[in-house]
mmCIF file of C-alpha atoms and ligand atoms in Angstrom:
data_model
loop_
_atom_site.group_PDB
_atom_site.id
_atom_site.type_symbol
_atom_site.label_atom_id
_atom_site.label_comp_id
_atom_site.label_asym_id
_atom_site.label_seq_id
_atom_site.Cartn_x
_atom_site.Cartn_y
_atom_site.Cartn_z
ATOM 1 C CA MET N 1 103.828 -16.492 163.410
ATOM 2 C CA SER N 2 105.184 -13.174 164.385
ATOM 3 C CA ALA N 3 103.718 -11.265 167.215
ATOM 4 C CA PRO N 4 101.224 -8.419 166.236
ATOM 5 C CA ALA N 5 102.558 -5.069 166.058
ATOM 6 C CA THR N 6 101.603 -2.931 169.038
ATOM 7 C CA CYS N 7 101.863 0.802 169.871
ATOM 8 C CA PRO N 8 104.249 1.542 172.700
ATOM 9 C CA ARG N 9 102.437 2.435 175.792
ATOM 10 C CA GLN N 10 104.599 5.934 175.983
ATOM 11 C CA PRO N 11 104.966 7.346 172.525
ATOM 12 C CA PRO N 12 108.301 9.107 171.956
ATOM 13 C CA ARG N 13 107.979 12.606 173.104
ATOM 14 C CA ASN N 14 110.261 14.642 170.814
ATOM 15 C CA THR N 15 109.688 13.802 167.122
ATOM 16 C CA THR N 16 111.260 16.874 165.779
ATOM 17 C CA GLY N 17 113.423 16.165 162.820
ATOM 18 C CA THR N 18 116.651 17.968 162.246
ATOM 19 C CA HIS N 19 115.284 19.272 158.919
ATOM 20 C CA ASP N 20 112.261 21.150 160.092
ATOM 21 C CA PRO N 21 111.745 24.872 159.353
ATOM 22 C CA VAL N 22 114.179 26.937 161.445
ATOM 23 C CA LEU N 23 114.364 30.681 162.133
ATOM 24 C CA GLU N 24 118.026 31.383 162.689
ATOM 25 C CA ILE N 25 118.556 34.769 164.490
ATOM 26 C CA ASP N 26 122.055 36.272 164.355
ATOM 27 C CA LEU N 27 122.377 38.505 167.178
ATOM 28 C CA SER N 28 125.627 39.883 166.013
ATOM 29 C CA ALA N 29 123.718 41.789 163.346
ATOM 30 C CA VAL N 30 121.641 43.439 166.098
ATOM 31 C CA ALA N 31 124.741 44.157 168.111
ATOM 32 C CA ALA N 32 126.249 45.963 164.953
ATOM 33 C CA ASN N 33 122.985 47.973 164.231
ATOM 34 C CA THR N 34 122.727 49.093 167.898
ATOM 35 C CA ARG N 35 126.256 50.372 167.703
ATOM 36 C CA HIS N 36 125.362 52.270 164.582
ATOM 37 C CA PHE N 37 122.590 54.029 166.508
ATOM 38 C CA ALA N 38 124.538 54.531 169.585
ATOM 39 C CA HIS N 39 127.078 56.358 167.442
ATOM 40 C CA THR N 40 124.631 58.361 165.519
ATOM 41 C CA ALA N 41 121.993 59.368 168.061
ATOM 42 C CA GLY N 42 122.729 62.731 169.801
ATOM 43 C CA GLY N 43 121.369 61.356 173.294
ATOM 44 C CA GLU N 44 120.635 57.933 174.548
ATOM 45 C CA VAL N 45 119.288 54.874 172.666
ATOM 46 C CA LEU N 46 116.137 53.110 174.086
ATOM 47 C CA ALA N 47 115.941 49.719 172.502
ATOM 48 C CA VAL N 48 112.289 48.802 171.540
ATOM 49 C CA VAL N 49 111.928 45.151 172.370
ATOM 50 C CA LYS N 50 108.116 44.895 171.812
ATOM 51 C CA ALA N 51 106.499 42.046 169.980
ATOM 52 C CA ASP N 52 108.931 39.638 171.202
ATOM 53 C CA GLY N 53 111.741 41.808 170.271
ATOM 54 C CA PHE N 54 110.278 42.380 166.810
ATOM 55 C CA GLY N 55 110.177 38.585 166.495
ATOM 56 C CA HIS N 56 113.794 38.075 167.244
ATOM 57 C CA GLY N 57 113.270 37.012 170.933
ATOM 58 C CA LEU N 58 112.888 39.701 173.637
ATOM 59 C CA ASP N 59 115.562 38.474 175.910
ATOM 60 C CA GLY N 60 118.281 38.286 173.488
ATOM 61 C CA MET N 61 117.386 41.476 171.819
ATOM 62 C CA ALA N 62 117.361 43.236 175.120
ATOM 63 C CA ARG N 63 120.724 41.928 176.354
ATOM 64 C CA THR N 64 122.376 42.482 172.993
ATOM 65 C CA ALA N 65 121.363 45.965 172.647
ATOM 66 C CA LEU N 66 122.358 47.060 176.143
ATOM 67 C CA ALA N 67 125.802 45.425 175.573
ATOM 68 C CA ASN N 68 126.365 47.524 172.551
ATOM 69 C CA GLY N 69 125.328 51.006 173.505
ATOM 70 C CA ALA N 70 121.592 51.176 174.219
ATOM 71 C CA THR N 71 120.918 52.342 177.720
ATOM 72 C CA TRP N 72 117.191 52.100 177.961
ATOM 73 C CA LEU N 73 114.511 49.250 177.113
ATOM 74 C CA GLY N 74 111.062 49.794 176.094
ATOM 75 C CA ALA N 75 107.828 47.938 175.193
ATOM 76 C CA THR N 76 104.136 48.704 174.603
ATOM 77 C CA SER N 77 102.644 46.341 177.418
ATOM 78 C CA ILE N 78 103.546 46.146 181.042
ATOM 79 C CA ALA N 79 103.871 42.286 180.612
ATOM 80 C CA GLU N 80 106.660 42.754 177.937
ATOM 81 C CA ALA N 81 108.184 45.427 180.117
ATOM 82 C CA VAL N 82 108.338 42.961 182.917
ATOM 83 C CA GLU N 83 110.178 40.471 180.521
ATOM 84 C CA ALA N 84 112.561 43.358 179.636
ATOM 85 C CA ARG N 85 113.253 43.971 183.319
ATOM 86 C CA ALA N 86 114.037 40.106 183.603
ATOM 87 C CA ALA N 87 116.727 40.697 180.955
ATOM 88 C CA ASP N 88 118.341 43.481 182.795
ATOM 89 C CA ALA N 89 118.062 44.406 186.571
ATOM 90 C CA ASP N 90 119.334 47.977 186.246
ATOM 91 C CA ALA N 91 118.531 49.583 182.809
ATOM 92 C CA PRO N 92 115.468 51.921 182.791
ATOM 93 C CA VAL N 93 112.562 50.171 181.199
ATOM 94 C CA LEU N 94 109.452 51.994 179.785
ATOM 95 C CA SER N 95 106.031 50.823 178.917
ATOM 96 C CA TRP N 96 103.835 52.914 176.781
ATOM 97 C CA LEU N 97 100.532 51.478 175.865
ATOM 98 C CA ASN N 98 98.180 50.341 178.549
ATOM 99 C CA PRO N 99 94.600 50.267 179.338
ATOM 100 C CA VAL N 100 93.371 52.553 182.232
ATOM 101 C CA ASP N 101 93.017 49.421 184.413
ATOM 102 C CA ALA N 102 96.558 48.231 183.781
ATOM 103 C CA ASP N 103 98.536 46.713 186.607
ATOM 104 C CA VAL N 104 100.415 49.692 187.759
ATOM 105 C CA THR N 105 101.530 48.161 191.121
ATOM 106 C CA THR N 106 103.215 45.284 189.250
ATOM 107 C CA ALA N 107 104.894 47.814 186.870
ATOM 108 C CA CYS N 108 106.092 49.965 189.913
ATOM 109 C CA GLY N 109 107.299 46.768 191.644
ATOM 110 C CA HIS N 110 109.562 46.060 188.626
ATOM 111 C CA ARG N 111 110.796 49.741 188.420
ATOM 112 C CA ILE N 112 109.128 50.306 185.035
ATOM 113 C CA ASP N 113 108.418 53.639 183.769
ATOM 114 C CA LEU N 114 104.977 54.357 182.457
ATOM 115 C CA ALA N 115 103.748 56.482 179.668
ATOM 116 C CA VAL N 116 100.660 58.494 180.809
ATOM 117 C CA PRO N 117 98.497 59.577 177.738
ATOM 118 C CA SER N 118 95.522 60.997 179.362
ATOM 119 C CA GLY N 119 93.959 62.326 182.596
ATOM 120 C CA ARG N 120 92.137 58.951 183.253
ATOM 121 C CA HIS N 121 95.254 57.058 182.978
ATOM 122 C CA LEU N 122 96.966 59.525 185.382
ATOM 123 C CA ALA N 123 94.134 59.203 187.930
ATOM 124 C CA ALA N 124 94.440 55.359 187.780
ATOM 125 C CA VAL N 125 98.251 55.687 188.442
ATOM 126 C CA VAL N 126 97.889 58.016 191.327
ATOM 127 C CA GLU N 127 95.033 55.674 192.681
ATOM 128 C CA ALA N 128 97.408 52.589 192.384
ATOM 129 C CA CYS N 129 100.295 54.495 194.004
ATOM 130 C CA THR N 130 98.096 55.736 196.906
ATOM 131 C CA ARG N 131 97.113 52.174 197.661
ATOM 132 C CA SER N 132 100.695 50.775 197.185
ATOM 133 C CA GLY N 133 102.873 53.414 198.517
ATOM 134 C CA TYR N 134 104.914 53.246 195.269
ATOM 135 C CA ARG N 135 105.913 56.462 193.447
ATOM 136 C CA ALA N 136 105.602 55.922 189.852
ATOM 137 C CA ARG N 137 108.088 57.180 187.135
ATOM 138 C CA VAL N 138 105.953 58.834 184.509
ATOM 139 C CA HIS N 139 106.542 59.936 180.960
ATOM 140 C CA LEU N 140 103.728 62.270 179.756
ATOM 141 C CA GLN N 141 102.721 61.314 176.168
ATOM 142 C CA LEU N 142 101.877 63.887 173.759
ATOM 143 C CA ASP N 143 100.171 63.212 170.359
ATOM 144 C CA THR N 144 102.492 64.912 167.844
ATOM 145 C CA GLY N 145 100.381 64.619 164.935
ATOM 146 C CA MET N 146 99.355 60.856 164.571
ATOM 147 C CA ALA N 147 95.717 60.934 166.120
ATOM 148 C CA ARG N 148 96.806 57.725 167.806
ATOM 149 C CA ASP N 149 98.360 57.257 171.283
ATOM 150 C CA GLY N 150 99.049 60.296 173.393
ATOM 151 C CA ALA N 151 97.237 63.255 174.762
ATOM 152 C CA ALA N 152 95.621 65.551 172.301
ATOM 153 C CA PRO N 153 97.095 69.110 172.412
ATOM 154 C CA ASP N 154 94.021 70.566 173.886
ATOM 155 C CA GLU N 155 94.084 68.023 176.789
ATOM 156 C CA TRP N 156 97.757 68.859 177.484
ATOM 157 C CA PRO N 157 97.296 71.869 179.902
ATOM 158 C CA GLU N 158 94.977 69.896 182.058
ATOM 159 C CA LEU N 159 97.105 66.820 182.028
ATOM 160 C CA THR N 160 100.259 68.664 182.980
ATOM 161 C CA ALA N 161 98.611 70.435 185.909
ATOM 162 C CA ALA N 162 97.202 67.176 187.198
ATOM 163 C CA ALA N 163 100.545 65.586 186.903
ATOM 164 C CA ARG N 164 102.065 68.395 188.980
ATOM 165 C CA ARG N 165 99.512 67.834 191.639
ATOM 166 C CA ALA N 166 100.190 64.217 191.740
ATOM 167 C CA GLU N 167 103.933 64.882 191.863
ATOM 168 C CA ASN N 168 103.400 67.429 194.842
ATOM 169 C CA ALA N 169 101.392 64.612 196.613
ATOM 170 C CA GLY N 170 104.368 62.240 196.297
ATOM 171 C CA HIS N 171 102.470 59.741 194.058
ATOM 172 C CA ILE N 172 104.570 60.161 190.724
ATOM 173 C CA THR N 173 107.618 61.770 189.260
ATOM 174 C CA VAL N 174 107.369 63.153 185.788
ATOM 175 C CA VAL N 175 110.957 62.081 184.417
ATOM 176 C CA GLY N 176 110.027 62.392 180.470
ATOM 177 C CA VAL N 177 107.811 63.755 177.860
ATOM 178 C CA MET N 178 107.339 61.761 174.725
ATOM 179 C CA GLY N 179 105.755 61.927 171.249
ATOM 180 C CA HIS N 180 105.850 59.851 167.935
ATOM 181 C CA LEU N 181 106.098 60.930 164.274
ATOM 182 C CA PRO N 182 103.683 59.788 161.679
ATOM 183 C CA ARG N 183 105.720 60.151 158.432
ATOM 184 C CA ALA N 184 109.380 60.004 159.596
ATOM 185 C CA GLY N 185 110.300 58.051 156.621
ATOM 186 C CA GLU N 186 109.542 61.074 154.500
ATOM 187 C CA PRO N 187 111.851 63.746 155.803
ATOM 188 C CA GLY N 188 110.844 67.319 155.131
ATOM 189 C CA LEU N 189 107.067 66.908 155.325
ATOM 190 C CA PRO N 190 105.113 69.137 157.732
ATOM 191 C CA PRO N 191 104.408 66.484 160.312
ATOM 192 C CA ASN N 192 108.202 65.808 160.801
ATOM 193 C CA THR N 193 109.216 69.384 160.740
ATOM 194 C CA THR N 194 106.481 70.492 163.221
ATOM 195 C CA GLY N 195 106.799 67.249 165.450
ATOM 196 C CA PRO N 196 109.885 68.563 167.376
ATOM 197 C CA GLN N 197 108.416 71.952 167.823
ATOM 198 C CA GLU N 198 105.216 70.460 169.111
ATOM 199 C CA LEU N 199 106.946 68.194 171.559
ATOM 200 C CA LEU N 200 109.201 71.099 172.795
ATOM 201 C CA HIS N 201 106.242 73.356 173.229
ATOM 202 C CA GLY N 202 104.670 70.479 175.226
ATOM 203 C CA VAL N 203 107.784 70.318 177.364
ATOM 204 C CA GLU N 204 107.713 74.156 177.905
ATOM 205 C CA MET N 205 104.063 73.857 178.981
ATOM 206 C CA ALA N 206 105.029 71.058 181.393
ATOM 207 C CA ARG N 207 107.829 73.206 182.764
ATOM 208 C CA GLN N 208 105.435 76.085 183.357
ATOM 209 C CA ALA N 209 103.115 73.751 185.285
ATOM 210 C CA GLY N 210 106.156 73.182 187.502
ATOM 211 C CA LEU N 211 107.315 69.783 186.131
ATOM 212 C CA ARG N 212 110.906 69.087 185.480
ATOM 213 C CA PRO N 213 110.963 66.299 182.794
ATOM 214 C CA SER N 214 114.565 65.294 181.899
ATOM 215 C CA VAL N 215 114.168 62.907 179.042
ATOM 216 C CA ARG N 216 112.551 64.265 176.050
ATOM 217 C CA HIS N 217 112.003 61.681 173.413
ATOM 218 C CA LEU N 218 110.405 61.684 169.957
ATOM 219 C CA ALA N 219 112.208 59.926 167.190
ATOM 220 C CA ALA N 220 112.052 56.135 166.212
ATOM 221 C CA THR N 221 114.275 54.429 163.516
ATOM 222 C CA ALA N 222 113.405 56.615 160.454
ATOM 223 C CA ALA N 223 113.621 60.074 162.067
ATOM 224 C CA THR N 224 116.747 59.009 163.768
ATOM 225 C CA LEU N 225 118.409 58.194 160.595
ATOM 226 C CA THR N 226 117.362 61.192 158.661
ATOM 227 C CA ASP N 227 116.754 64.113 161.025
ATOM 228 C CA PRO N 228 118.992 64.956 163.857
ATOM 229 C CA ASP N 229 116.693 67.764 165.096
ATOM 230 C CA THR N 230 114.337 64.981 166.082
ATOM 231 C CA HIS N 231 116.854 63.207 168.469
ATOM 232 C CA LEU N 232 116.470 65.360 171.586
ATOM 233 C CA ASP N 233 117.531 63.450 174.718
ATOM 234 C CA MET N 234 116.737 59.964 173.582
ATOM 235 C CA VAL N 235 115.693 58.113 170.271
ATOM 236 C CA ARG N 236 113.539 54.884 170.559
ATOM 237 C CA ILE N 237 114.834 52.164 168.117
ATOM 238 C CA GLY N 238 112.997 49.125 167.139
ATOM 239 C CA ALA N 239 113.154 48.284 163.425
ATOM 240 C CA GLY N 240 116.674 49.593 163.012
ATOM 241 C CA LEU N 241 117.957 47.237 165.470
ATOM 242 C CA VAL N 242 116.778 44.214 163.450
ATOM 243 C CA GLY N 243 118.010 45.796 160.161
ATOM 244 C CA ILE N 244 114.882 47.526 158.849
ATOM 245 C CA ASP N 245 115.342 51.006 157.734
ATOM 246 C CA PRO N 246 112.009 52.607 156.698
ATOM 247 C CA SER N 247 113.721 55.687 155.321
ATOM 248 C CA GLY N 248 115.604 53.605 152.793
ATOM 249 C CA SER N 249 118.824 55.899 153.751
ATOM 250 C CA THR N 250 121.099 53.385 155.578
ATOM 251 C CA ARG N 251 122.408 49.803 154.983
ATOM 252 C CA LEU N 252 121.660 47.975 158.241
ATOM 253 C CA GLY N 253 122.296 44.227 158.827
ATOM 254 C CA SER N 254 119.371 41.768 158.839
ATOM 255 C CA ALA N 255 119.547 39.053 161.486
ATOM 256 C CA LEU N 256 117.021 36.495 160.263
ATOM 257 C CA ARG N 257 117.481 33.412 158.105
ATOM 258 C CA LEU N 258 114.401 31.206 157.441
ATOM 259 C CA THR N 259 114.942 27.781 156.062
ATOM 260 C CA ALA N 260 112.632 24.863 155.374
ATOM 261 C CA PRO N 261 113.476 21.286 154.026
ATOM 262 C CA VAL N 262 112.051 20.188 150.695
ATOM 263 C CA VAL N 263 109.713 17.199 151.861
ATOM 264 C CA GLN N 264 108.705 15.899 148.389
ATOM 265 C CA VAL N 265 109.570 16.390 144.841
ATOM 266 C CA ARG N 266 107.453 15.524 141.914
ATOM 267 C CA ARG N 267 107.566 15.884 138.128
ATOM 268 C CA VAL N 268 104.180 17.153 136.579
ATOM 269 C CA PRO N 269 103.058 17.560 132.892
ATOM 270 C CA ALA N 270 101.805 20.805 131.413
ATOM 271 C CA GLY N 271 98.283 21.842 132.318
ATOM 272 C CA THR N 272 98.796 20.732 135.949
ATOM 273 C CA GLY N 273 96.744 22.957 138.429
ATOM 274 C CA ILE N 274 98.571 23.505 141.619
ATOM 275 C CA GLY N 275 97.105 23.761 145.224
ATOM 276 C CA TYR N 276 93.830 25.374 146.329
ATOM 277 C CA GLY N 277 91.794 26.856 143.596
ATOM 278 C CA HIS N 278 94.406 25.894 140.962
ATOM 279 C CA THR N 279 95.480 29.618 140.830
ATOM 280 C CA HIS N 280 98.519 28.399 138.819
ATOM 281 C CA VAL N 281 98.286 25.928 135.946
ATOM 282 C CA THR N 282 101.701 24.755 134.567
ATOM 283 C CA ASP N 283 102.336 25.766 130.938
ATOM 284 C CA ARG N 284 105.074 23.141 130.552
ATOM 285 C CA ALA N 285 106.205 20.003 132.142
ATOM 286 C CA THR N 286 108.226 20.779 135.444
ATOM 287 C CA THR N 287 109.498 19.710 138.607
ATOM 288 C CA LEU N 288 107.751 20.756 141.821
ATOM 289 C CA ALA N 289 109.207 20.765 145.442
ATOM 290 C CA LEU N 290 106.848 20.987 148.319
ATOM 291 C CA LEU N 291 108.045 22.915 151.582
ATOM 292 C CA PRO N 292 106.406 22.477 154.999
ATOM 293 C CA ILE N 293 105.897 26.066 155.778
ATOM 294 C CA GLY N 294 102.890 28.296 155.299
ATOM 295 C CA TYR N 295 100.808 31.100 156.290
ATOM 296 C CA ALA N 296 100.451 29.883 159.812
ATOM 297 C CA ASP N 297 104.284 30.140 160.022
ATOM 298 C CA GLY N 298 104.008 33.722 158.970
ATOM 299 C CA LEU N 299 104.418 33.591 155.150
ATOM 300 C CA PRO N 300 101.746 35.999 153.976
ATOM 301 C CA ARG N 301 99.189 34.266 151.570
ATOM 302 C CA ALA N 302 99.125 37.538 149.633
ATOM 303 C CA ALA N 303 102.597 36.587 148.388
ATOM 304 C CA SER N 304 101.154 33.512 146.566
ATOM 305 C CA ASN N 305 102.247 33.206 143.029
ATOM 306 C CA ARG N 306 104.681 36.097 143.498
ATOM 307 C CA ALA N 307 107.146 35.022 146.034
ATOM 308 C CA GLN N 308 110.454 33.064 145.460
ATOM 309 C CA VAL N 309 112.700 30.958 147.578
ATOM 310 C CA MET N 310 116.170 29.639 147.045
ATOM 311 C CA VAL N 311 116.654 26.049 146.430
ATOM 312 C CA ALA N 312 120.180 24.551 145.611
ATOM 313 C CA SER N 313 121.407 28.305 145.031
ATOM 314 C CA ARG N 314 118.657 29.171 142.307
ATOM 315 C CA TRP N 315 115.541 31.289 142.851
ATOM 316 C CA CYS N 316 112.435 29.196 142.485
ATOM 317 C CA PRO N 317 108.892 30.742 142.255
ATOM 318 C CA VAL N 318 106.227 29.768 144.578
ATOM 319 C CA LEU N 319 103.354 28.304 142.519
ATOM 320 C CA GLY N 320 99.794 28.377 143.540
ATOM 321 C CA MET N 321 98.285 29.559 146.821
ATOM 322 C CA ILE N 322 100.440 29.373 149.950
ATOM 323 C CA SER N 323 98.677 27.056 152.305
ATOM 324 C CA MET N 324 98.385 27.047 156.045
ATOM 325 C CA ASP N 325 101.130 24.669 156.422
ATOM 326 C CA GLN N 326 102.767 24.223 153.049
ATOM 327 C CA LEU N 327 103.762 25.823 149.801
ATOM 328 C CA VAL N 328 104.929 24.524 146.381
ATOM 329 C CA VAL N 329 107.850 25.916 144.356
ATOM 330 C CA ASP N 330 108.863 25.389 140.876
ATOM 331 C CA LEU N 331 112.307 23.750 140.285
ATOM 332 C CA GLY N 332 112.015 23.777 136.677
ATOM 333 C CA ASP N 333 114.015 20.920 135.002
ATOM 334 C CA GLN N 334 116.520 20.686 137.869
ATOM 335 C CA PRO N 335 115.260 18.404 140.624
ATOM 336 C CA VAL N 336 116.767 18.207 144.008
ATOM 337 C CA ASP N 337 116.695 15.530 146.690
ATOM 338 C CA PRO N 338 114.134 15.644 149.473
ATOM 339 C CA ASP N 339 115.704 17.116 152.536
ATOM 340 C CA THR N 340 117.534 19.809 150.517
ATOM 341 C CA GLU N 341 117.439 22.896 152.627
ATOM 342 C CA ALA N 342 115.456 25.862 151.006
ATOM 343 C CA VAL N 343 116.165 29.217 152.093
ATOM 344 C CA VAL N 344 112.837 31.234 152.250
ATOM 345 C CA PHE N 345 114.650 34.525 153.157
ATOM 346 C CA GLY N 346 117.963 35.693 154.721
ATOM 347 C CA PRO N 347 120.205 38.592 154.976
ATOM 348 C CA GLY N 348 120.904 38.480 151.165
ATOM 349 C CA ASP N 349 124.642 37.744 151.466
ATOM 350 C CA ASP N 350 124.431 34.562 149.585
ATOM 351 C CA GLY N 351 121.943 35.908 147.032
ATOM 352 C CA GLU N 352 118.902 34.592 148.758
ATOM 353 C CA PRO N 353 115.579 36.449 148.999
ATOM 354 C CA THR N 354 115.263 38.853 151.890
ATOM 355 C CA VAL N 355 112.625 40.037 154.248
ATOM 356 C CA ASP N 356 112.304 43.224 152.192
ATOM 357 C CA ASP N 357 111.595 41.091 149.106
ATOM 358 C CA TRP N 358 108.718 39.024 150.908
ATOM 359 C CA ALA N 359 107.280 42.479 152.158
ATOM 360 C CA HIS N 360 107.274 43.641 148.601
ATOM 361 C CA TRP N 361 105.695 40.392 147.328
ATOM 362 C CA ALA N 362 102.971 40.459 150.023
ATOM 363 C CA GLY N 363 102.419 44.215 149.565
ATOM 364 C CA THR N 364 103.542 45.027 153.180
ATOM 365 C CA ILE N 365 106.191 46.430 155.194
ATOM 366 C CA PRO N 366 109.300 44.271 156.611
ATOM 367 C CA HIS N 367 108.087 44.825 159.995
ATOM 368 C CA GLU N 368 105.029 42.582 159.465
ATOM 369 C CA ILE N 369 107.051 39.842 158.092
ATOM 370 C CA VAL N 370 109.640 39.721 161.047
ATOM 371 C CA THR N 371 106.984 40.075 163.676
ATOM 372 C CA GLY N 372 104.830 37.524 162.150
ATOM 373 C CA ILE N 373 106.779 34.402 162.003
ATOM 374 C CA GLY N 374 104.735 31.748 163.829
ATOM 375 C CA HIS N 375 105.388 29.955 167.042
ATOM 376 C CA ARG N 376 105.895 26.491 165.564
ATOM 377 C CA VAL N 377 108.979 27.590 163.608
ATOM 378 C CA ARG N 378 112.082 26.437 165.755
ATOM 379 C CA ARG N 379 114.335 29.345 166.749
ATOM 380 C CA SER N 380 118.018 28.971 166.644
ATOM 381 C CA ILE N 381 119.793 31.993 168.435
ATOM 382 C CA ARG N 382 123.359 32.630 167.973
HETATM 383 C C1 PLP T 1 107.369 50.700 167.932
HETATM 384 C C2 PLP T 1 107.685 52.057 168.371
HETATM 385 C C3 PLP T 1 108.910 52.567 168.276
HETATM 386 C C4 PLP T 1 109.899 51.824 167.429
HETATM 387 O O1 PLP T 1 109.815 52.392 166.075
HETATM 388 P P1 PLP T 1 110.728 51.889 164.895
HETATM 389 O O2 PLP T 1 110.258 52.568 163.685
HETATM 390 O O3 PLP T 1 110.355 50.301 164.789
HETATM 391 O O4 PLP T 1 112.135 52.055 165.474
HETATM 392 C C5 PLP T 1 109.247 53.848 168.889
HETATM 393 N N1 PLP T 1 108.241 54.440 169.437
HETATM 394 C C6 PLP T 1 106.978 53.911 169.749
HETATM 395 C C7 PLP T 1 106.028 54.777 170.543
HETATM 396 C C8 PLP T 1 106.635 52.790 169.230
HETATM 397 O O5 PLP T 1 105.305 52.241 169.311
#
């Protein structure tokens, strides 16, 4: 009689197969894109590394951008700005979206510049600097037509006057004035043509209040690519570094390639309902492949029954609803072996679907696709 099978006391820790879904990140594309912007921009380039470097990994994005012509780093939160500081000890780093009670002392301790969008934010910065003895480097933030972040024009005179008092008292130095454009992908529209004037007017008022901001910045990717009048002293580039051009004017390189293995292949007859809700029913006998990747991994459910992936060099439609962890594609009459690698999207060089295709299928923008890839997808950075 053989001994009963028993579970080992210590289960093996790493059960990751070599064929799990992988997000390959090619930083040479980021390098080339950065060089394009450094060459195009009239002034300096701030690399926007928010949202974990637009889903590409903050550290690699930051280092690559600085090595290829960017001179500043920026992110929304202080936490991500601190990560950016860890990537480079010297480059100026800006954080521009924080609650009033944000940890200003930590930001100053890491030499992070802070955008200040209101009198209450300014008072909090002054208070923190009074306590800590730091002198904060501040960019006054003016709302140039978005009704979003930044001071409304009617709050600007008071904000600049208060900033001047704080500067005189030694708590802050106003180094910059910043704005943001709402419709930069559509050059020629009024918010874009008036944006630079509004920002320069705001700078003029700041100067009249006695401030000497030296870094005026307004443009992000789209405006930088389409309108040199918006460049001023610095441009803030995020999407463009990862190959997204909202203006549709420039061919940039995409850095991402997302693959998943086929885990199962099956032949089904006509009339087979697929997945939750049977939102697709086959109209012929066909062969289905199952991929272990779903909306928890960032593939939008809205792309169900619309998206395609590439399997064995052929585009294969996604059939039925994309599930949390898996999706089904149609191989037609050409089966493949399990473990065949499917390309969900890539730069498009080998004819595979792209991030833009997925955005189109999901009714969204490529930014949402690249920033949405889930944590459990393994990253492979080169
Ligand atoms: C995200 C962001 C950017 C970068 O915009 P892209 O269009 O991705 O280049 C620039 N400025 C601000 C204030 C932002 O929030």
